[in-house]
Amino acid sequence: MSDPLKDALALTGLTTVEELIDMAKVGSSLMEAIDAVTSPVSLIEGWSPAEDPAEIVGDLYNLFEESIACHKADLERLKAAEAALAARQTKAIEDVIAERRRQIEGEGWTAEHDDGHTKGELAKAAACYAHHSTTTETHREAVIRTGAFPLFWPWDSEWWKPADPRRMLVKAAALIVAEIERLDRAAAKAEAR
Protein backbone atom coordinates (compact mmCIF):
# COMPACT_ATOMS: atom_id res chain seq x y z
CA MET A 1 0.00 0.00 0.00
CA SER A 2 1.37 3.42 -0.92
CA ASP A 3 2.14 6.05 1.66
CA PRO A 4 -0.66 8.44 0.64
CA LEU A 5 -3.25 5.65 1.08
CA LYS A 6 -1.80 4.72 4.48
CA ASP A 7 -1.86 8.37 5.46
CA ALA A 8 -5.51 8.72 4.33
CA LEU A 9 -6.55 5.60 6.24
CA ALA A 10 -4.76 6.81 9.34
CA LEU A 11 -6.26 10.30 9.02
CA THR A 12 -9.84 9.03 8.59
CA GLY A 13 -9.62 6.15 11.03
CA LEU A 14 -10.77 3.73 8.33
CA THR A 15 -9.20 0.28 7.98
CA THR A 16 -9.69 -0.64 4.31
CA VAL A 17 -9.19 1.04 0.94
CA GLU A 18 -12.83 0.20 0.02
CA GLU A 19 -14.07 2.19 3.01
CA LEU A 20 -11.84 5.07 1.93
CA ILE A 21 -13.27 4.94 -1.63
CA ASP A 22 -16.84 4.95 -0.27
CA MET A 23 -16.01 7.94 1.91
CA ALA A 24 -14.50 9.76 -1.11
CA LYS A 25 -17.72 9.17 -3.08
CA VAL A 26 -19.80 10.57 -0.22
CA GLY A 27 -17.47 13.56 0.00
CA SER A 28 -17.70 14.18 -3.73
CA SER A 29 -21.51 14.06 -3.63
CA LEU A 30 -21.50 16.38 -0.65
CA MET A 31 -19.28 18.89 -2.47
CA GLU A 32 -21.59 18.84 -5.52
CA ALA A 33 -24.59 19.50 -3.27
CA ILE A 34 -22.78 22.37 -1.54
CA ASP A 35 -21.80 23.87 -4.91
CA ALA A 36 -25.38 23.64 -6.14
CA VAL A 37 -26.70 25.42 -3.06
CA THR A 38 -24.02 28.08 -2.85
CA SER A 39 -23.54 28.88 -6.54
CA PRO A 40 -25.11 32.16 -7.69
CA VAL A 41 -28.69 31.79 -8.89
CA SER A 42 -29.33 32.86 -12.47
CA LEU A 43 -32.66 34.56 -13.05
CA ILE A 44 -32.12 34.24 -16.76
CA GLU A 45 -31.58 30.80 -18.23
CA GLY A 46 -27.98 30.17 -19.25
CA TRP A 47 -26.63 33.37 -17.69
CA SER A 48 -24.19 33.54 -14.83
CA PRO A 49 -22.55 36.66 -13.44
CA ALA A 50 -19.03 37.51 -14.50
CA GLU A 51 -16.23 38.29 -12.08
CA ASP A 52 -15.48 41.72 -13.53
CA PRO A 53 -18.09 44.37 -12.49
CA ALA A 54 -17.79 46.09 -15.89
CA GLU A 55 -18.58 42.80 -17.59
CA ILE A 56 -21.59 42.31 -15.28
CA VAL A 57 -22.91 45.75 -16.24
CA GLY A 58 -22.34 44.98 -19.91
CA ASP A 59 -24.17 41.66 -19.60
CA LEU A 60 -27.10 43.31 -17.83
CA TYR A 61 -27.25 46.07 -20.45
CA ASN A 62 -27.33 43.47 -23.24
CA LEU A 63 -30.11 41.56 -21.47
CA PHE A 64 -32.01 44.81 -21.00
CA GLU A 65 -31.65 45.63 -24.71
CA GLU A 66 -32.90 42.14 -25.64
CA SER A 67 -35.86 42.58 -23.31
CA ILE A 68 -36.76 45.93 -24.85
CA ALA A 69 -36.53 44.44 -28.34
CA CYS A 70 -38.89 41.62 -27.32
CA HIS A 71 -41.37 44.08 -25.80
CA LYS A 72 -41.26 46.26 -28.92
CA ALA A 73 -41.96 43.22 -31.08
CA ASP A 74 -44.88 42.26 -28.80
CA LEU A 75 -46.23 45.80 -29.00
CA GLU A 76 -46.04 45.77 -32.80
CA ARG A 77 -47.93 42.46 -32.91
CA LEU A 78 -50.61 43.89 -30.60
CA LYS A 79 -50.93 47.01 -32.74
CA ALA A 80 -51.31 44.87 -35.86
CA ALA A 81 -53.98 42.75 -34.16
CA GLU A 82 -55.81 45.88 -32.98
CA ALA A 83 -55.68 47.34 -36.50
CA ALA A 84 -57.03 44.10 -37.96
CA LEU A 85 -59.85 44.10 -35.42
CA ALA A 86 -60.63 47.76 -36.06
CA ALA A 87 -60.75 47.08 -39.80
CA ARG A 88 -63.42 44.44 -39.19
CA GLN A 89 -65.41 46.69 -36.83
CA THR A 90 -67.87 48.61 -38.96
CA LYS A 91 -69.38 52.02 -38.33
CA ALA A 92 -72.62 50.27 -37.37
CA ILE A 93 -70.89 48.31 -34.58
CA GLU A 94 -69.10 51.45 -33.40
CA ASP A 95 -72.42 53.31 -33.28
CA VAL A 96 -74.10 50.53 -31.26
CA ILE A 97 -71.19 50.54 -28.78
CA ALA A 98 -71.36 54.35 -28.55
CA GLU A 99 -75.14 54.21 -27.97
CA ARG A 100 -74.75 51.59 -25.24
CA ARG A 101 -72.09 53.78 -23.61
CA ARG A 102 -74.44 56.81 -23.90
CA GLN A 103 -77.24 54.83 -22.25
CA ILE A 104 -74.98 53.99 -19.33
CA GLU A 105 -73.03 57.23 -18.93
CA GLY A 106 -75.54 59.77 -20.25
CA GLU A 107 -78.83 58.29 -19.07
CA GLY A 108 -77.53 56.44 -16.01
CA TRP A 109 -78.87 53.06 -17.13
CA THR A 110 -76.20 51.10 -15.29
CA ALA A 111 -76.02 47.34 -14.84
CA GLU A 112 -77.69 47.71 -11.43
CA HIS A 113 -80.54 49.69 -12.99
CA ASP A 114 -80.95 47.23 -15.87
CA ASP A 115 -81.00 44.29 -13.45
CA GLY A 116 -84.32 45.63 -12.16
CA HIS A 117 -85.96 45.04 -15.55
CA THR A 118 -86.77 41.35 -15.12
CA LYS A 119 -89.90 41.20 -17.28
CA GLY A 120 -88.24 41.65 -20.66
CA GLU A 121 -88.60 45.42 -20.72
CA LEU A 122 -85.25 45.98 -22.42
CA ALA A 123 -86.05 43.46 -25.17
CA LYS A 124 -89.57 44.90 -25.60
CA ALA A 125 -88.17 48.42 -25.99
CA ALA A 126 -85.65 47.11 -28.53
CA ALA A 127 -88.46 45.39 -30.45
CA CYS A 128 -90.51 48.61 -30.49
CA TYR A 129 -87.61 50.63 -31.88
CA ALA A 130 -86.74 47.95 -34.44
CA HIS A 131 -90.36 47.63 -35.58
CA HIS A 132 -90.81 51.38 -35.82
CA SER A 133 -87.76 51.58 -38.10
CA THR A 134 -89.68 49.50 -40.67
CA THR A 135 -92.66 51.84 -40.91
CA THR A 136 -93.13 54.39 -43.66
CA GLU A 137 -91.75 57.88 -43.37
CA THR A 138 -95.29 59.27 -43.26
CA HIS A 139 -96.14 57.00 -40.34
CA ARG A 140 -92.93 57.91 -38.48
CA GLU A 141 -93.63 61.63 -38.94
CA ALA A 142 -97.20 61.18 -37.66
CA VAL A 143 -95.92 59.34 -34.58
CA ILE A 144 -93.46 62.13 -33.84
CA ARG A 145 -96.09 64.85 -34.48
CA THR A 146 -98.80 63.27 -32.31
CA GLY A 147 -96.55 61.93 -29.57
CA ALA A 148 -97.97 58.43 -30.01
CA PHE A 149 -95.95 55.48 -28.82
CA PRO A 150 -96.13 51.71 -29.41
CA LEU A 151 -98.71 49.68 -27.53
CA PHE A 152 -96.03 47.35 -26.12
CA TRP A 153 -93.65 50.15 -25.10
CA PRO A 154 -92.63 49.09 -21.56
CA TRP A 155 -92.08 52.53 -20.03
CA ASP A 156 -93.68 55.95 -19.76
CA SER A 157 -94.30 57.76 -23.05
CA GLU A 158 -91.64 60.36 -22.23
CA TRP A 159 -88.98 57.67 -22.81
CA TRP A 160 -90.21 56.87 -26.33
CA LYS A 161 -87.85 58.81 -28.57
CA PRO A 162 -88.40 57.95 -32.23
CA ALA A 163 -85.84 58.99 -34.82
CA ASP A 164 -84.77 58.03 -38.33
CA PRO A 165 -84.72 54.28 -39.13
CA ARG A 166 -80.97 53.84 -38.72
CA ARG A 167 -80.93 55.61 -35.35
CA MET A 168 -83.87 53.49 -34.19
CA LEU A 169 -82.01 50.31 -35.15
CA VAL A 170 -78.88 51.49 -33.31
CA LYS A 171 -81.00 52.11 -30.18
CA ALA A 172 -82.64 48.70 -30.61
CA ALA A 173 -79.28 46.94 -30.95
CA ALA A 174 -77.89 48.70 -27.86
CA LEU A 175 -80.98 47.69 -25.87
CA ILE A 176 -80.58 44.10 -27.05
CA VAL A 177 -76.96 44.18 -25.83
CA ALA A 178 -78.20 45.54 -22.49
CA GLU A 179 -80.73 42.69 -22.20
CA ILE A 180 -78.11 40.06 -23.09
CA GLU A 181 -75.76 41.51 -20.47
CA ARG A 182 -78.60 41.46 -17.90
CA LEU A 183 -79.40 37.83 -18.70
CA ASP A 184 -75.71 36.90 -18.39
CA ARG A 185 -75.45 38.59 -14.98
CA ALA A 186 -78.63 36.87 -13.77
CA ALA A 187 -77.33 33.48 -14.94
CA ALA A 188 -73.97 34.06 -13.23
CA LYS A 189 -75.71 34.98 -9.97
CA ALA A 190 -77.94 31.90 -10.17
CA GLU A 191 -74.95 29.69 -10.89
CA ALA A 192 -73.02 31.14 -7.94
CA ARG A 193 -75.77 30.08 -5.53
PDB file of C-alpha atoms in Angstrom:
ATOM      1  CA  MET A   1       0.000   0.000   0.000  1.00  0.00           C
ATOM      2  CA  SER A   2       1.365   3.425  -0.921  1.00  0.00           C
ATOM      3  CA  ASP A   3       2.141   6.045   1.661  1.00  0.00           C
ATOM      4  CA  PRO A   4      -0.659   8.438   0.645  1.00  0.00           C
ATOM      5  CA  LEU A   5      -3.250   5.652   1.079  1.00  0.00           C
ATOM      6  CA  LYS A   6      -1.803   4.719   4.476  1.00  0.00           C
ATOM      7  CA  ASP A   7      -1.858   8.367   5.464  1.00  0.00           C
ATOM      8  CA  ALA A   8      -5.507   8.724   4.330  1.00  0.00           C
ATOM      9  CA  LEU A   9      -6.545   5.595   6.240  1.00  0.00           C
ATOM     10  CA  ALA A  10      -4.764   6.814   9.345  1.00  0.00           C
ATOM     11  CA  LEU A  11      -6.264  10.298   9.017  1.00  0.00           C
ATOM     12  CA  THR A  12      -9.842   9.028   8.593  1.00  0.00           C
ATOM     13  CA  GLY A  13      -9.623   6.154  11.034  1.00  0.00           C
ATOM     14  CA  LEU A  14     -10.772   3.731   8.335  1.00  0.00           C
ATOM     15  CA  THR A  15      -9.204   0.284   7.982  1.00  0.00           C
ATOM     16  CA  THR A  16      -9.687  -0.639   4.306  1.00  0.00           C
ATOM     17  CA  VAL A  17      -9.189   1.041   0.939  1.00  0.00           C
ATOM     18  CA  GLU A  18     -12.826   0.196   0.021  1.00  0.00           C
ATOM     19  CA  GLU A  19     -14.073   2.191   3.015  1.00  0.00           C
ATOM     20  CA  LEU A  20     -11.842   5.067   1.930  1.00  0.00           C
ATOM     21  CA  ILE A  21     -13.267   4.943  -1.634  1.00  0.00           C
ATOM     22  CA  ASP A  22     -16.843   4.952  -0.265  1.00  0.00           C
ATOM     23  CA  MET A  23     -16.011   7.945   1.907  1.00  0.00           C
ATOM     24  CA  ALA A  24     -14.503   9.756  -1.109  1.00  0.00           C
ATOM     25  CA  LYS A  25     -17.722   9.171  -3.078  1.00  0.00           C
ATOM     26  CA  VAL A  26     -19.800  10.566  -0.223  1.00  0.00           C
ATOM     27  CA  GLY A  27     -17.465  13.560   0.002  1.00  0.00           C
ATOM     28  CA  SER A  28     -17.701  14.180  -3.730  1.00  0.00           C
ATOM     29  CA  SER A  29     -21.512  14.059  -3.628  1.00  0.00           C
ATOM     30  CA  LEU A  30     -21.505  16.380  -0.647  1.00  0.00           C
ATOM     31  CA  MET A  31     -19.281  18.892  -2.466  1.00  0.00           C
ATOM     32  CA  GLU A  32     -21.588  18.844  -5.521  1.00  0.00           C
ATOM     33  CA  ALA A  33     -24.587  19.502  -3.273  1.00  0.00           C
ATOM     34  CA  ILE A  34     -22.781  22.365  -1.538  1.00  0.00           C
ATOM     35  CA  ASP A  35     -21.795  23.869  -4.906  1.00  0.00           C
ATOM     36  CA  ALA A  36     -25.384  23.636  -6.139  1.00  0.00           C
ATOM     37  CA  VAL A  37     -26.703  25.418  -3.062  1.00  0.00           C
ATOM     38  CA  THR A  38     -24.018  28.083  -2.845  1.00  0.00           C
ATOM     39  CA  SER A  39     -23.541  28.884  -6.540  1.00  0.00           C
ATOM     40  CA  PRO A  40     -25.114  32.163  -7.694  1.00  0.00           C
ATOM     41  CA  VAL A  41     -28.686  31.787  -8.895  1.00  0.00           C
ATOM     42  CA  SER A  42     -29.329  32.858 -12.467  1.00  0.00           C
ATOM     43  CA  LEU A  43     -32.656  34.564 -13.049  1.00  0.00           C
ATOM     44  CA  ILE A  44     -32.115  34.241 -16.763  1.00  0.00           C
ATOM     45  CA  GLU A  45     -31.577  30.796 -18.226  1.00  0.00           C
ATOM     46  CA  GLY A  46     -27.979  30.174 -19.248  1.00  0.00           C
ATOM     47  CA  TRP A  47     -26.628  33.371 -17.695  1.00  0.00           C
ATOM     48  CA  SER A  48     -24.187  33.540 -14.833  1.00  0.00           C
ATOM     49  CA  PRO A  49     -22.547  36.659 -13.445  1.00  0.00           C
ATOM     50  CA  ALA A  50     -19.025  37.511 -14.496  1.00  0.00           C
ATOM     51  CA  GLU A  51     -16.228  38.291 -12.075  1.00  0.00           C
ATOM     52  CA  ASP A  52     -15.484  41.723 -13.525  1.00  0.00           C
ATOM     53  CA  PRO A  53     -18.090  44.373 -12.491  1.00  0.00           C
ATOM     54  CA  ALA A  54     -17.787  46.092 -15.890  1.00  0.00           C
ATOM     55  CA  GLU A  55     -18.576  42.797 -17.586  1.00  0.00           C
ATOM     56  CA  ILE A  56     -21.589  42.311 -15.281  1.00  0.00           C
ATOM     57  CA  VAL A  57     -22.913  45.752 -16.236  1.00  0.00           C
ATOM     58  CA  GLY A  58     -22.345  44.982 -19.909  1.00  0.00           C
ATOM     59  CA  ASP A  59     -24.169  41.663 -19.603  1.00  0.00           C
ATOM     60  CA  LEU A  60     -27.095  43.311 -17.830  1.00  0.00           C
ATOM     61  CA  TYR A  61     -27.248  46.069 -20.451  1.00  0.00           C
ATOM     62  CA  ASN A  62     -27.331  43.470 -23.242  1.00  0.00           C
ATOM     63  CA  LEU A  63     -30.113  41.562 -21.470  1.00  0.00           C
ATOM     64  CA  PHE A  64     -32.013  44.815 -21.003  1.00  0.00           C
ATOM     65  CA  GLU A  65     -31.649  45.629 -24.714  1.00  0.00           C
ATOM     66  CA  GLU A  66     -32.901  42.142 -25.642  1.00  0.00           C
ATOM     67  CA  SER A  67     -35.865  42.577 -23.307  1.00  0.00           C
ATOM     68  CA  ILE A  68     -36.756  45.931 -24.853  1.00  0.00           C
ATOM     69  CA  ALA A  69     -36.534  44.444 -28.344  1.00  0.00           C
ATOM     70  CA  CYS A  70     -38.891  41.623 -27.316  1.00  0.00           C
ATOM     71  CA  HIS A  71     -41.371  44.079 -25.797  1.00  0.00           C
ATOM     72  CA  LYS A  72     -41.262  46.257 -28.917  1.00  0.00           C
ATOM     73  CA  ALA A  73     -41.962  43.217 -31.082  1.00  0.00           C
ATOM     74  CA  ASP A  74     -44.876  42.257 -28.804  1.00  0.00           C
ATOM     75  CA  LEU A  75     -46.231  45.798 -29.002  1.00  0.00           C
ATOM     76  CA  GLU A  76     -46.044  45.772 -32.801  1.00  0.00           C
ATOM     77  CA  ARG A  77     -47.926  42.459 -32.907  1.00  0.00           C
ATOM     78  CA  LEU A  78     -50.609  43.890 -30.595  1.00  0.00           C
ATOM     79  CA  LYS A  79     -50.928  47.014 -32.744  1.00  0.00           C
ATOM     80  CA  ALA A  80     -51.310  44.873 -35.860  1.00  0.00           C
ATOM     81  CA  ALA A  81     -53.979  42.754 -34.160  1.00  0.00           C
ATOM     82  CA  GLU A  82     -55.807  45.877 -32.984  1.00  0.00           C
ATOM     83  CA  ALA A  83     -55.683  47.342 -36.496  1.00  0.00           C
ATOM     84  CA  ALA A  84     -57.033  44.104 -37.963  1.00  0.00           C
ATOM     85  CA  LEU A  85     -59.851  44.096 -35.418  1.00  0.00           C
ATOM     86  CA  ALA A  86     -60.626  47.756 -36.059  1.00  0.00           C
ATOM     87  CA  ALA A  87     -60.751  47.079 -39.803  1.00  0.00           C
ATOM     88  CA  ARG A  88     -63.418  44.442 -39.195  1.00  0.00           C
ATOM     89  CA  GLN A  89     -65.407  46.689 -36.829  1.00  0.00           C
ATOM     90  CA  THR A  90     -67.866  48.608 -38.960  1.00  0.00           C
ATOM     91  CA  LYS A  91     -69.384  52.021 -38.328  1.00  0.00           C
ATOM     92  CA  ALA A  92     -72.624  50.273 -37.369  1.00  0.00           C
ATOM     93  CA  ILE A  93     -70.895  48.315 -34.580  1.00  0.00           C
ATOM     94  CA  GLU A  94     -69.097  51.453 -33.403  1.00  0.00           C
ATOM     95  CA  ASP A  95     -72.419  53.311 -33.278  1.00  0.00           C
ATOM     96  CA  VAL A  96     -74.096  50.533 -31.263  1.00  0.00           C
ATOM     97  CA  ILE A  97     -71.193  50.545 -28.783  1.00  0.00           C
ATOM     98  CA  ALA A  98     -71.363  54.346 -28.554  1.00  0.00           C
ATOM     99  CA  GLU A  99     -75.137  54.206 -27.969  1.00  0.00           C
ATOM    100  CA  ARG A 100     -74.749  51.595 -25.240  1.00  0.00           C
ATOM    101  CA  ARG A 101     -72.092  53.785 -23.607  1.00  0.00           C
ATOM    102  CA  ARG A 102     -74.436  56.805 -23.900  1.00  0.00           C
ATOM    103  CA  GLN A 103     -77.244  54.826 -22.255  1.00  0.00           C
ATOM    104  CA  ILE A 104     -74.976  53.990 -19.328  1.00  0.00           C
ATOM    105  CA  GLU A 105     -73.030  57.228 -18.934  1.00  0.00           C
ATOM    106  CA  GLY A 106     -75.541  59.768 -20.250  1.00  0.00           C
ATOM    107  CA  GLU A 107     -78.829  58.291 -19.074  1.00  0.00           C
ATOM    108  CA  GLY A 108     -77.535  56.440 -16.012  1.00  0.00           C
ATOM    109  CA  TRP A 109     -78.875  53.060 -17.128  1.00  0.00           C
ATOM    110  CA  THR A 110     -76.200  51.104 -15.286  1.00  0.00           C
ATOM    111  CA  ALA A 111     -76.017  47.341 -14.837  1.00  0.00           C
ATOM    112  CA  GLU A 112     -77.688  47.713 -11.434  1.00  0.00           C
ATOM    113  CA  HIS A 113     -80.536  49.688 -12.993  1.00  0.00           C
ATOM    114  CA  ASP A 114     -80.946  47.229 -15.873  1.00  0.00           C
ATOM    115  CA  ASP A 115     -80.997  44.290 -13.449  1.00  0.00           C
ATOM    116  CA  GLY A 116     -84.323  45.630 -12.158  1.00  0.00           C
ATOM    117  CA  HIS A 117     -85.961  45.037 -15.552  1.00  0.00           C
ATOM    118  CA  THR A 118     -86.766  41.352 -15.117  1.00  0.00           C
ATOM    119  CA  LYS A 119     -89.904  41.201 -17.275  1.00  0.00           C
ATOM    120  CA  GLY A 120     -88.244  41.646 -20.662  1.00  0.00           C
ATOM    121  CA  GLU A 121     -88.600  45.422 -20.724  1.00  0.00           C
ATOM    122  CA  LEU A 122     -85.246  45.980 -22.419  1.00  0.00           C
ATOM    123  CA  ALA A 123     -86.052  43.461 -25.166  1.00  0.00           C
ATOM    124  CA  LYS A 124     -89.566  44.899 -25.597  1.00  0.00           C
ATOM    125  CA  ALA A 125     -88.173  48.416 -25.994  1.00  0.00           C
ATOM    126  CA  ALA A 126     -85.653  47.105 -28.533  1.00  0.00           C
ATOM    127  CA  ALA A 127     -88.462  45.389 -30.446  1.00  0.00           C
ATOM    128  CA  CYS A 128     -90.509  48.605 -30.485  1.00  0.00           C
ATOM    129  CA  TYR A 129     -87.610  50.635 -31.880  1.00  0.00           C
ATOM    130  CA  ALA A 130     -86.741  47.946 -34.442  1.00  0.00           C
ATOM    131  CA  HIS A 131     -90.360  47.625 -35.583  1.00  0.00           C
ATOM    132  CA  HIS A 132     -90.808  51.385 -35.818  1.00  0.00           C
ATOM    133  CA  SER A 133     -87.755  51.581 -38.103  1.00  0.00           C
ATOM    134  CA  THR A 134     -89.676  49.496 -40.670  1.00  0.00           C
ATOM    135  CA  THR A 135     -92.659  51.841 -40.914  1.00  0.00           C
ATOM    136  CA  THR A 136     -93.135  54.391 -43.664  1.00  0.00           C
ATOM    137  CA  GLU A 137     -91.747  57.882 -43.366  1.00  0.00           C
ATOM    138  CA  THR A 138     -95.288  59.270 -43.258  1.00  0.00           C
ATOM    139  CA  HIS A 139     -96.136  56.999 -40.340  1.00  0.00           C
ATOM    140  CA  ARG A 140     -92.935  57.910 -38.479  1.00  0.00           C
ATOM    141  CA  GLU A 141     -93.630  61.629 -38.942  1.00  0.00           C
ATOM    142  CA  ALA A 142     -97.199  61.177 -37.662  1.00  0.00           C
ATOM    143  CA  VAL A 143     -95.923  59.339 -34.577  1.00  0.00           C
ATOM    144  CA  ILE A 144     -93.461  62.130 -33.839  1.00  0.00           C
ATOM    145  CA  ARG A 145     -96.094  64.847 -34.483  1.00  0.00           C
ATOM    146  CA  THR A 146     -98.797  63.265 -32.313  1.00  0.00           C
ATOM    147  CA  GLY A 147     -96.551  61.927 -29.568  1.00  0.00           C
ATOM    148  CA  ALA A 148     -97.971  58.429 -30.009  1.00  0.00           C
ATOM    149  CA  PHE A 149     -95.953  55.478 -28.821  1.00  0.00           C
ATOM    150  CA  PRO A 150     -96.134  51.713 -29.407  1.00  0.00           C
ATOM    151  CA  LEU A 151     -98.711  49.677 -27.528  1.00  0.00           C
ATOM    152  CA  PHE A 152     -96.032  47.354 -26.123  1.00  0.00           C
ATOM    153  CA  TRP A 153     -93.653  50.148 -25.095  1.00  0.00           C
ATOM    154  CA  PRO A 154     -92.627  49.086 -21.563  1.00  0.00           C
ATOM    155  CA  TRP A 155     -92.084  52.526 -20.035  1.00  0.00           C
ATOM    156  CA  ASP A 156     -93.684  55.953 -19.761  1.00  0.00           C
ATOM    157  CA  SER A 157     -94.302  57.761 -23.050  1.00  0.00           C
ATOM    158  CA  GLU A 158     -91.641  60.358 -22.233  1.00  0.00           C
ATOM    159  CA  TRP A 159     -88.984  57.669 -22.807  1.00  0.00           C
ATOM    160  CA  TRP A 160     -90.213  56.867 -26.333  1.00  0.00           C
ATOM    161  CA  LYS A 161     -87.849  58.814 -28.572  1.00  0.00           C
ATOM    162  CA  PRO A 162     -88.403  57.955 -32.226  1.00  0.00           C
ATOM    163  CA  ALA A 163     -85.843  58.989 -34.824  1.00  0.00           C
ATOM    164  CA  ASP A 164     -84.773  58.028 -38.331  1.00  0.00           C
ATOM    165  CA  PRO A 165     -84.722  54.280 -39.132  1.00  0.00           C
ATOM    166  CA  ARG A 166     -80.966  53.842 -38.723  1.00  0.00           C
ATOM    167  CA  ARG A 167     -80.934  55.613 -35.354  1.00  0.00           C
ATOM    168  CA  MET A 168     -83.874  53.493 -34.194  1.00  0.00           C
ATOM    169  CA  LEU A 169     -82.012  50.308 -35.146  1.00  0.00           C
ATOM    170  CA  VAL A 170     -78.881  51.493 -33.306  1.00  0.00           C
ATOM    171  CA  LYS A 171     -80.997  52.107 -30.183  1.00  0.00           C
ATOM    172  CA  ALA A 172     -82.641  48.695 -30.610  1.00  0.00           C
ATOM    173  CA  ALA A 173     -79.281  46.942 -30.946  1.00  0.00           C
ATOM    174  CA  ALA A 174     -77.892  48.697 -27.864  1.00  0.00           C
ATOM    175  CA  LEU A 175     -80.982  47.694 -25.873  1.00  0.00           C
ATOM    176  CA  ILE A 176     -80.578  44.096 -27.048  1.00  0.00           C
ATOM    177  CA  VAL A 177     -76.963  44.183 -25.831  1.00  0.00           C
ATOM    178  CA  ALA A 178     -78.201  45.537 -22.488  1.00  0.00           C
ATOM    179  CA  GLU A 179     -80.733  42.693 -22.205  1.00  0.00           C
ATOM    180  CA  ILE A 180     -78.114  40.058 -23.094  1.00  0.00           C
ATOM    181  CA  GLU A 181     -75.765  41.507 -20.468  1.00  0.00           C
ATOM    182  CA  ARG A 182     -78.600  41.462 -17.904  1.00  0.00           C
ATOM    183  CA  LEU A 183     -79.398  37.826 -18.699  1.00  0.00           C
ATOM    184  CA  ASP A 184     -75.706  36.897 -18.391  1.00  0.00           C
ATOM    185  CA  ARG A 185     -75.451  38.589 -14.978  1.00  0.00           C
ATOM    186  CA  ALA A 186     -78.627  36.871 -13.774  1.00  0.00           C
ATOM    187  CA  ALA A 187     -77.330  33.476 -14.936  1.00  0.00           C
ATOM    188  CA  ALA A 188     -73.972  34.064 -13.231  1.00  0.00           C
ATOM    189  CA  LYS A 189     -75.712  34.983  -9.965  1.00  0.00           C
ATOM    190  CA  ALA A 190     -77.940  31.901 -10.168  1.00  0.00           C
ATOM    191  CA  GLU A 191     -74.945  29.690 -10.893  1.00  0.00           C
ATOM    192  CA  ALA A 192     -73.018  31.144  -7.941  1.00  0.00           C
ATOM    193  CA  ARG A 193     -75.773  30.081  -5.527  1.00  0.00           C
TER     194      ARG A 193
END
